[in-house]
């Protein structure tokens, strides 16, 4: 018994020693980097106060606002289309299922970058039409996002207990009425966390708008930061744009964790 206790203490001491050594190595690395770094150059490159001041208020009133508008437009369109695709995917009519599967597989396999290029340049050239930039962004983000949201919504619908539909049918509801009134609302409560994750992804994908020929009043954060980088030869505008992306995505990430925790408690 004593020997077993001594071995246990010895293992605990070894674990503590290894952990202390790891912390010590980390501290040494930080000190070495701090001593070797050229802090004045880093400040000019990343934290130039004069360059930062020149970004305001346009980075908020134009770039941030447009980023949010593009994201919301893409999410709303993608959510509506994703719901339609999810219902088609679950339809008893085979052609509907085939169309939904083909759409989902195509847009999940194609990079969003190509969708932006196709809608921003390919479609106007091929059909000799002019598409509003906001409509282009809404379609590009929504078409890609819908493929992912469709699978999420489909999983949520299938997660609703069959007894809910059977109970609704026993009350005289039609299948479509039961789906709209009973199943879909419960499915959305189930899939809220992954849908919030999709909103985060669309926020970051909105940075692809910089590929399109935008006027100054249509700039979003990535395009705004890139132009300011070319003008000032400083990474400060890119850092500011990144901080504003974080200002959007971090609260959404916190919301996702809260929704997931609440769903876990409900289960």
Short mmCIF file of C-alpha atoms in Angstrom, two decimals:
data_model
loop_
_atom_site.label_atom_id
_atom_site.label_comp_id
_atom_site.label_asym_id
_atom_site.label_seq_id
_atom_site.Cartn_x
_atom_site.Cartn_y
_atom_site.Cartn_z
CA UNK A 1 0.00 0.00 0.00
CA UNK A 2 2.81 2.37 0.89
CA UNK A 3 4.65 1.49 -2.28
CA UNK A 4 1.50 2.15 -4.34
CA UNK A 5 1.03 5.54 -2.63
CA UNK A 6 4.65 6.47 -3.24
CA UNK A 7 4.32 5.57 -6.91
CA UNK A 8 1.17 7.70 -7.15
CA UNK A 9 2.96 10.68 -5.55
CA UNK A 10 5.94 10.12 -7.82
CA UNK A 11 3.74 10.16 -10.93
CA UNK A 12 2.04 13.32 -9.72
CA UNK A 13 5.42 14.96 -9.09
CA UNK A 14 6.64 13.97 -12.56
CA UNK A 15 3.50 15.39 -14.15
CA UNK A 16 3.95 18.61 -12.20
CA UNK A 17 7.62 18.82 -13.20
CA UNK A 18 6.82 18.28 -16.89
CA UNK A 19 4.12 20.94 -16.78
CA UNK A 20 6.47 23.38 -15.05
CA UNK A 21 9.12 22.72 -17.69
CA UNK A 22 6.58 23.39 -20.46
CA UNK A 23 5.61 26.71 -18.89
CA UNK A 24 9.29 27.56 -18.50
CA UNK A 25 10.01 26.85 -22.18
CA UNK A 26 7.02 28.99 -23.20
CA UNK A 27 8.25 31.88 -21.02
CA UNK A 28 11.74 31.61 -22.51
CA UNK A 29 10.34 31.67 -26.05
CA UNK A 30 8.24 34.76 -25.27
CA UNK A 31 11.26 36.52 -23.74
CA UNK A 32 13.46 35.63 -26.72
CA UNK A 33 10.88 36.92 -29.19
CA UNK A 34 10.37 40.11 -27.16
CA UNK A 35 14.14 40.79 -27.11
CA UNK A 36 14.69 40.00 -30.78
CA UNK A 37 11.68 41.89 -32.17
CA UNK A 38 12.02 45.34 -33.70
CA UNK A 39 9.15 46.96 -31.81
CA UNK A 40 9.36 50.30 -33.60
CA UNK A 41 9.04 48.56 -36.98
CA UNK A 42 6.17 46.41 -35.69
CA UNK A 43 4.39 49.50 -34.39
CA UNK A 44 4.71 51.23 -37.78
CA UNK A 45 3.59 48.10 -39.61
CA UNK A 46 0.62 47.09 -37.45
CA UNK A 47 -0.26 49.88 -35.02
CA UNK A 48 0.29 53.16 -36.85
CA UNK A 49 -2.00 55.53 -34.96
CA UNK A 50 -2.07 58.14 -37.73
CA UNK A 51 -3.11 55.55 -40.34
CA UNK A 52 -5.69 54.13 -37.94
CA UNK A 53 -7.26 57.55 -37.40
CA UNK A 54 -7.64 58.05 -41.15
CA UNK A 55 -9.77 54.89 -41.40
CA UNK A 56 -12.53 56.39 -39.27
CA UNK A 57 -15.41 56.95 -39.58
CA UNK A 58 -15.59 55.36 -43.07
CA UNK A 59 -14.52 51.94 -41.84
CA UNK A 60 -17.66 51.91 -39.66
CA UNK A 61 -20.21 53.93 -41.62
CA UNK A 62 -19.38 52.31 -44.98
CA UNK A 63 -17.30 49.12 -44.69
CA UNK A 64 -18.81 47.62 -41.54
CA UNK A 65 -22.37 48.55 -42.51
CA UNK A 66 -21.98 47.04 -45.98
CA UNK A 67 -20.46 43.86 -44.55
CA UNK A 68 -23.48 43.43 -42.30
CA UNK A 69 -25.91 44.24 -45.14
CA UNK A 70 -24.24 41.77 -47.53
CA UNK A 71 -24.25 39.06 -44.87
CA UNK A 72 -27.90 39.57 -43.93
CA UNK A 73 -29.02 39.61 -47.58
CA UNK A 74 -27.12 36.39 -48.31
CA UNK A 75 -28.34 34.69 -45.15
CA UNK A 76 -32.02 35.54 -45.66
CA UNK A 77 -31.97 34.42 -49.30
CA UNK A 78 -29.96 31.31 -48.44
CA UNK A 79 -32.28 30.40 -45.57
CA UNK A 80 -35.40 30.66 -47.74
CA UNK A 81 -33.80 28.65 -50.54
CA UNK A 82 -32.31 26.17 -48.07
CA UNK A 83 -35.74 25.50 -46.55
CA UNK A 84 -37.19 24.88 -50.02
CA UNK A 85 -34.32 22.53 -50.88
CA UNK A 86 -34.71 20.67 -47.59
CA UNK A 87 -38.40 20.07 -48.29
CA UNK A 88 -37.57 18.94 -51.83
CA UNK A 89 -34.90 16.63 -50.40
CA UNK A 90 -37.58 15.00 -48.21
CA UNK A 91 -40.25 14.98 -50.91
CA UNK A 92 -41.79 11.64 -51.94
CA UNK A 93 -41.54 12.86 -55.56
CA UNK A 94 -38.23 11.49 -56.94
CA UNK A 95 -37.47 14.35 -59.43
CA UNK A 96 -37.68 16.89 -56.58
CA UNK A 97 -35.23 14.83 -54.54
CA UNK A 98 -32.86 14.45 -57.48
CA UNK A 99 -32.88 18.20 -58.18
CA UNK A 100 -32.25 19.03 -54.53
CA UNK A 101 -29.40 16.53 -54.24
CA UNK A 102 -27.81 17.79 -57.48
CA UNK A 103 -27.99 21.41 -56.29
CA UNK A 104 -26.63 20.63 -52.82
CA UNK A 105 -23.74 18.51 -54.08
CA UNK A 106 -22.83 21.07 -56.76
CA UNK A 107 -22.74 24.15 -54.54
CA UNK A 108 -21.07 22.33 -51.65
CA UNK A 109 -18.33 21.19 -54.02
CA UNK A 110 -17.75 24.47 -55.89
CA UNK A 111 -15.67 27.20 -54.19
CA UNK A 112 -17.61 30.33 -53.31
CA UNK A 113 -14.91 32.27 -55.17
CA UNK A 114 -16.03 30.74 -58.48
CA UNK A 115 -19.67 31.57 -57.73
CA UNK A 116 -18.74 35.22 -57.16
CA UNK A 117 -16.74 35.32 -60.41
CA UNK A 118 -19.56 33.63 -62.35
CA UNK A 119 -22.26 35.99 -61.09
CA UNK A 120 -20.10 39.11 -61.02
CA UNK A 121 -18.48 38.75 -64.43
CA UNK A 122 -19.65 35.61 -66.26
CA UNK A 123 -23.41 36.15 -66.24
CA UNK A 124 -23.26 39.86 -67.23
CA UNK A 125 -20.88 39.04 -70.12
CA UNK A 126 -22.79 35.97 -71.31
CA UNK A 127 -26.26 37.51 -71.20
CA UNK A 128 -25.35 41.19 -71.72
CA UNK A 129 -27.15 42.25 -68.56
CA UNK A 130 -26.22 44.52 -65.69
CA UNK A 131 -26.89 43.17 -62.21
CA UNK A 132 -27.00 45.37 -59.13
CA UNK A 133 -24.02 44.68 -56.90
CA UNK A 134 -26.17 44.05 -53.84
CA UNK A 135 -28.22 41.51 -55.81
CA UNK A 136 -25.02 39.85 -57.05
CA UNK A 137 -23.66 39.51 -53.52
CA UNK A 138 -27.01 38.27 -52.18
CA UNK A 139 -27.20 35.61 -54.89
CA UNK A 140 -23.57 34.51 -54.56
CA UNK A 141 -23.65 34.19 -50.78
CA UNK A 142 -27.18 32.80 -50.71
CA UNK A 143 -26.66 30.15 -53.39
CA UNK A 144 -23.63 28.73 -51.57
CA UNK A 145 -25.11 29.09 -48.09
CA UNK A 146 -28.39 27.46 -49.13
CA UNK A 147 -26.62 24.19 -49.98
CA UNK A 148 -25.30 23.90 -46.43
CA UNK A 149 -28.41 25.22 -44.71
CA UNK A 150 -30.59 22.78 -46.66
CA UNK A 151 -28.78 19.81 -45.15
CA UNK A 152 -28.93 21.38 -41.69
CA UNK A 153 -32.68 22.03 -41.95
CA UNK A 154 -33.30 18.55 -43.36
CA UNK A 155 -31.52 17.01 -40.38
CA UNK A 156 -33.60 19.18 -38.05
CA UNK A 157 -36.86 18.13 -39.69
CA UNK A 158 -35.89 14.46 -39.44
CA UNK A 159 -34.98 14.96 -35.77
CA UNK A 160 -38.56 15.99 -34.89
CA UNK A 161 -40.31 12.93 -33.42
CA UNK A 162 -42.69 11.20 -35.81
CA UNK A 163 -45.35 11.30 -33.11
CA UNK A 164 -45.69 15.06 -33.60
CA UNK A 165 -46.81 14.58 -37.20
CA UNK A 166 -49.05 11.68 -36.29
CA UNK A 167 -50.72 13.71 -33.55
CA UNK A 168 -51.31 16.61 -35.95
CA UNK A 169 -52.79 14.26 -38.54
CA UNK A 170 -55.09 12.75 -35.92
CA UNK A 171 -56.44 16.27 -35.29
CA UNK A 172 -57.40 16.55 -38.94
CA UNK A 173 -54.39 18.49 -40.26
CA UNK A 174 -53.10 17.77 -43.75
CA UNK A 175 -49.48 16.69 -44.21
CA UNK A 176 -48.46 20.11 -45.54
CA UNK A 177 -50.26 21.94 -42.72
CA UNK A 178 -48.63 19.70 -40.12
CA UNK A 179 -45.23 20.31 -41.69
CA UNK A 180 -45.65 24.10 -41.69
CA UNK A 181 -47.37 24.48 -38.32
CA UNK A 182 -45.80 21.70 -36.23
CA UNK A 183 -42.65 20.20 -37.70
CA UNK A 184 -40.77 23.17 -39.20
CA UNK A 185 -41.02 25.41 -36.08
CA UNK A 186 -39.64 22.58 -33.92
CA UNK A 187 -36.95 21.82 -36.50
CA UNK A 188 -35.75 25.43 -36.47
CA UNK A 189 -35.39 25.35 -32.70
CA UNK A 190 -33.18 22.29 -33.10
CA UNK A 191 -30.99 23.74 -35.85
CA UNK A 192 -30.55 27.27 -34.51
CA UNK A 193 -26.92 26.67 -33.39
CA UNK A 194 -25.69 25.34 -36.76
CA UNK A 195 -27.62 28.08 -38.58
CA UNK A 196 -25.85 30.67 -36.42
CA UNK A 197 -22.56 29.00 -37.39
CA UNK A 198 -23.55 29.36 -41.03
CA UNK A 199 -24.17 33.07 -40.42
CA UNK A 200 -20.59 33.36 -39.13
CA UNK A 201 -19.27 31.61 -42.25
CA UNK A 202 -21.28 33.91 -44.51
CA UNK A 203 -19.89 36.94 -42.67
CA UNK A 204 -16.38 35.79 -43.52
CA UNK A 205 -17.33 34.78 -47.08
CA UNK A 206 -18.65 38.31 -47.65
CA UNK A 207 -14.98 39.33 -47.89
CA UNK A 208 -15.03 37.82 -51.42
CA UNK A 209 -17.02 40.87 -52.50
CA UNK A 210 -13.66 42.62 -52.96
CA UNK A 211 -13.35 40.74 -56.30
CA UNK A 212 -16.21 42.74 -57.77
CA UNK A 213 -15.80 46.22 -59.16
CA UNK A 214 -17.24 48.23 -56.28
CA UNK A 215 -17.73 51.94 -55.86
CA UNK A 216 -16.51 53.58 -52.66
CA UNK A 217 -19.95 53.51 -51.07
CA UNK A 218 -20.19 49.73 -51.68
CA UNK A 219 -16.89 48.79 -50.01
CA UNK A 220 -16.96 46.12 -47.32
CA UNK A 221 -14.27 45.49 -44.71
CA UNK A 222 -11.88 43.39 -46.84
CA UNK A 223 -12.00 45.75 -49.84
CA UNK A 224 -11.72 48.79 -47.58
CA UNK A 225 -8.68 47.35 -45.79
CA UNK A 226 -6.99 46.28 -49.04
CA UNK A 227 -7.31 49.72 -50.65
CA UNK A 228 -6.07 51.43 -47.50
CA UNK A 229 -3.13 48.99 -47.41
CA UNK A 230 -2.15 49.96 -50.95
CA UNK A 231 -2.46 53.63 -50.07
CA UNK A 232 -0.53 53.69 -46.78
CA UNK A 233 1.81 50.68 -47.17
CA UNK A 234 0.86 49.67 -43.64
CA UNK A 235 -0.90 46.59 -42.28
CA UNK A 236 -2.82 48.75 -39.80
CA UNK A 237 -5.97 48.95 -42.02
CA UNK A 238 -5.97 45.15 -42.39
CA UNK A 239 -5.69 44.80 -38.61
CA UNK A 240 -8.59 47.22 -38.11
CA UNK A 241 -10.71 45.32 -40.66
CA UNK A 242 -9.89 42.06 -38.86
CA UNK A 243 -10.91 43.54 -35.51
CA UNK A 244 -14.27 44.56 -36.95
CA UNK A 245 -14.79 41.07 -38.35
CA UNK A 246 -14.12 39.78 -34.83
CA UNK A 247 -16.61 42.32 -33.46
CA UNK A 248 -19.23 40.57 -35.60
CA UNK A 249 -18.18 36.93 -35.30
CA UNK A 250 -17.23 36.72 -31.61
CA UNK A 251 -20.72 37.67 -30.32
CA UNK A 252 -22.22 35.25 -32.84
CA UNK A 253 -19.88 32.52 -31.61
CA UNK A 254 -20.95 33.24 -28.03
CA UNK A 255 -24.58 33.02 -29.14
CA UNK A 256 -23.89 29.63 -30.75
CA UNK A 257 -22.41 28.30 -27.50
CA UNK A 258 -25.38 29.59 -25.52
CA UNK A 259 -27.84 27.99 -27.94
CA UNK A 260 -25.93 24.69 -27.87
CA UNK A 261 -25.88 24.71 -24.05
CA UNK A 262 -29.61 25.43 -23.89
CA UNK A 263 -30.32 22.64 -26.40
CA UNK A 264 -28.20 20.24 -24.33
CA UNK A 265 -30.14 21.14 -21.17
CA UNK A 266 -33.44 20.66 -23.01
CA UNK A 267 -32.36 17.18 -24.13
#
